[in-house]
Amino acid sequence: SNVRVLTVNLLANLGYDTIGAADGKAEIQVLQQMPDIDLLFTDVGLPSGMSGVDIAREAVRMIPDVEILFTSGYAEVVLARHGEIDIKFELIHKPFRKGDLTQKLRAAMG
């Protein structure tokens, strides 16, 4: 999507090595192939049946020290629907600005 391409470009401009993935299935494949990933940045709501929360749980299972940053336009509703989320994460609301993203990335990466 355009949002994904823009976000990947924004992250690259901020100096992060970034890999984009079209959907949950692709995200899982990237995580399997690149076990040294530091941070998963995913939308809470995704096409193809898997939510960002599902992917984050899988990411933490595969890479225990991976950091999680969610984004969503209506995150509280979606996150509430998932009940208690048993992983540590940061959240950035859409639409976000470059400065907001930089701040959240720093928070997520410690």
mmCIF file of C-alpha atoms in Angstrom:
data_model
loop_
_atom_site.group_PDB
_atom_site.id
_atom_site.type_symbol
_atom_site.label_atom_id
_atom_site.label_comp_id
_atom_site.label_asym_id
_atom_site.label_seq_id
_atom_site.Cartn_x
_atom_site.Cartn_y
_atom_site.Cartn_z
ATOM 1 C CA SER A 1 0.000 0.000 0.000
ATOM 2 C CA ASN A 2 1.019 3.656 -0.290
ATOM 3 C CA VAL A 3 1.150 4.005 3.493
ATOM 4 C CA ARG A 4 3.577 1.080 3.748
ATOM 5 C CA VAL A 5 5.849 2.467 1.000
ATOM 6 C CA LEU A 6 5.822 5.946 2.571
ATOM 7 C CA THR A 7 6.583 4.536 6.017
ATOM 8 C CA VAL A 8 9.441 2.347 4.734
ATOM 9 C CA ASN A 9 10.910 5.406 2.971
ATOM 10 C CA LEU A 10 10.470 7.532 6.100
ATOM 11 C CA LEU A 11 12.240 4.935 8.249
ATOM 12 C CA ALA A 12 15.059 4.650 5.705
ATOM 13 C CA ASN A 13 15.430 8.453 5.740
ATOM 14 C CA LEU A 14 15.709 8.283 9.540
ATOM 15 C CA GLY A 15 18.633 5.882 9.113
ATOM 16 C CA TYR A 16 16.931 2.573 9.885
ATOM 17 C CA ASP A 17 17.519 -0.555 7.782
ATOM 18 C CA THR A 18 13.936 -1.397 6.901
ATOM 19 C CA ILE A 19 12.127 -4.300 5.270
ATOM 20 C CA GLY A 20 8.513 -3.832 4.173
ATOM 21 C CA ALA A 21 5.980 -6.649 4.113
ATOM 22 C CA ALA A 22 2.610 -6.639 2.368
ATOM 23 C CA ASP A 23 0.656 -8.651 4.951
ATOM 24 C CA GLY A 24 0.923 -10.809 8.037
ATOM 25 C CA LYS A 25 2.119 -13.880 6.185
ATOM 26 C CA ALA A 26 4.936 -11.869 4.570
ATOM 27 C CA GLU A 27 5.842 -10.322 7.938
ATOM 28 C CA ILE A 28 6.222 -13.787 9.500
ATOM 29 C CA GLN A 29 8.437 -14.895 6.582
ATOM 30 C CA VAL A 30 10.689 -11.853 7.078
ATOM 31 C CA LEU A 31 10.944 -12.584 10.806
ATOM 32 C CA GLN A 32 11.881 -16.218 10.087
ATOM 33 C CA GLN A 33 14.564 -15.205 7.585
ATOM 34 C CA MET A 34 16.012 -12.344 9.671
ATOM 35 C CA PRO A 35 16.277 -13.406 13.333
ATOM 36 C CA ASP A 36 18.404 -10.344 14.164
ATOM 37 C CA ILE A 37 15.535 -7.878 13.639
ATOM 38 C CA ASP A 38 15.440 -5.302 16.450
ATOM 39 C CA LEU A 39 11.929 -3.931 16.009
ATOM 40 C CA LEU A 40 8.619 -4.965 14.454
ATOM 41 C CA PHE A 41 6.519 -1.989 13.330
ATOM 42 C CA THR A 42 3.081 -3.185 12.306
ATOM 43 C CA ASP A 43 -0.439 -1.934 11.914
ATOM 44 C CA VAL A 44 -2.843 -3.489 14.396
ATOM 45 C CA GLY A 45 -5.396 -4.110 11.624
ATOM 46 C CA LEU A 46 -4.038 -6.050 8.643
ATOM 47 C CA PRO A 47 -5.476 -7.780 5.581
ATOM 48 C CA SER A 48 -5.282 -11.582 5.290
ATOM 49 C CA GLY A 49 -6.729 -12.704 8.610
ATOM 50 C CA MET A 50 -3.758 -12.160 10.948
ATOM 51 C CA SER A 51 -3.801 -9.061 13.137
ATOM 52 C CA GLY A 52 -0.733 -7.075 14.074
ATOM 53 C CA VAL A 53 -1.183 -8.434 17.604
ATOM 54 C CA ASP A 54 -1.025 -12.023 16.277
ATOM 55 C CA ILE A 55 2.167 -11.198 14.393
ATOM 56 C CA ALA A 56 3.707 -9.435 17.382
ATOM 57 C CA ARG A 57 3.074 -12.469 19.592
ATOM 58 C CA GLU A 58 4.682 -14.707 16.969
ATOM 59 C CA ALA A 59 7.611 -12.286 16.617
ATOM 60 C CA VAL A 60 8.268 -12.334 20.375
ATOM 61 C CA ARG A 61 8.062 -16.140 20.356
ATOM 62 C CA MET A 62 10.682 -16.313 17.569
ATOM 63 C CA ILE A 63 12.854 -13.354 18.647
ATOM 64 C CA PRO A 64 12.334 -12.868 22.403
ATOM 65 C CA ASP A 65 14.068 -9.477 22.632
ATOM 66 C CA VAL A 66 12.387 -7.915 19.570
ATOM 67 C CA GLU A 67 10.726 -4.565 20.278
ATOM 68 C CA ILE A 68 7.132 -3.983 19.117
ATOM 69 C CA LEU A 69 5.668 -0.746 17.776
ATOM 70 C CA PHE A 70 2.007 -0.810 16.722
ATOM 71 C CA THR A 71 0.214 1.777 14.662
ATOM 72 C CA SER A 72 -3.511 2.217 14.103
ATOM 73 C CA GLY A 73 -6.077 4.843 13.300
ATOM 74 C CA TYR A 74 -8.424 3.379 15.897
ATOM 75 C CA ALA A 75 -6.072 1.423 18.119
ATOM 76 C CA GLU A 76 -7.960 1.528 21.424
ATOM 77 C CA VAL A 77 -10.955 -0.232 19.901
ATOM 78 C CA VAL A 78 -8.845 -2.876 18.207
ATOM 79 C CA LEU A 79 -6.520 -3.422 21.148
ATOM 80 C CA ALA A 80 -9.479 -3.645 23.533
ATOM 81 C CA ARG A 81 -10.963 -6.344 21.311
ATOM 82 C CA HIS A 82 -7.771 -8.388 21.790
ATOM 83 C CA GLY A 83 -8.145 -8.178 25.549
ATOM 84 C CA GLU A 84 -4.997 -8.336 27.635
ATOM 85 C CA ILE A 85 -1.916 -8.112 25.429
ATOM 86 C CA ASP A 86 0.845 -10.110 27.066
ATOM 87 C CA ILE A 87 3.742 -8.414 25.307
ATOM 88 C CA LYS A 88 5.518 -5.095 25.835
ATOM 89 C CA PHE A 89 4.801 -2.581 23.075
ATOM 90 C CA GLU A 90 4.653 1.064 22.061
ATOM 91 C CA LEU A 91 1.757 2.557 20.085
ATOM 92 C CA ILE A 92 1.650 5.405 17.571
ATOM 93 C CA HIS A 93 -1.636 6.749 16.228
ATOM 94 C CA LYS A 94 -2.246 7.295 12.521
ATOM 95 C CA PRO A 95 -1.794 9.670 10.919
ATOM 96 C CA PHE A 96 1.632 10.312 12.433
ATOM 97 C CA ARG A 97 4.358 12.828 11.674
ATOM 98 C CA LYS A 98 8.059 12.130 11.258
ATOM 99 C CA GLY A 99 8.843 13.645 14.673
ATOM 100 C CA ASP A 100 6.200 11.482 16.375
ATOM 101 C CA LEU A 101 7.609 8.383 14.714
ATOM 102 C CA THR A 102 11.174 9.252 15.708
ATOM 103 C CA GLN A 103 10.086 9.712 19.327
ATOM 104 C CA LYS A 104 8.177 6.397 19.413
ATOM 105 C CA LEU A 105 11.043 4.515 17.785
ATOM 106 C CA ARG A 106 13.450 5.866 20.406
ATOM 107 C CA ALA A 107 11.015 4.873 23.165
ATOM 108 C CA ALA A 108 10.572 1.384 21.729
ATOM 109 C CA MET A 109 14.298 0.830 21.202
ATOM 110 C CA GLY A 110 15.157 2.104 24.683
#
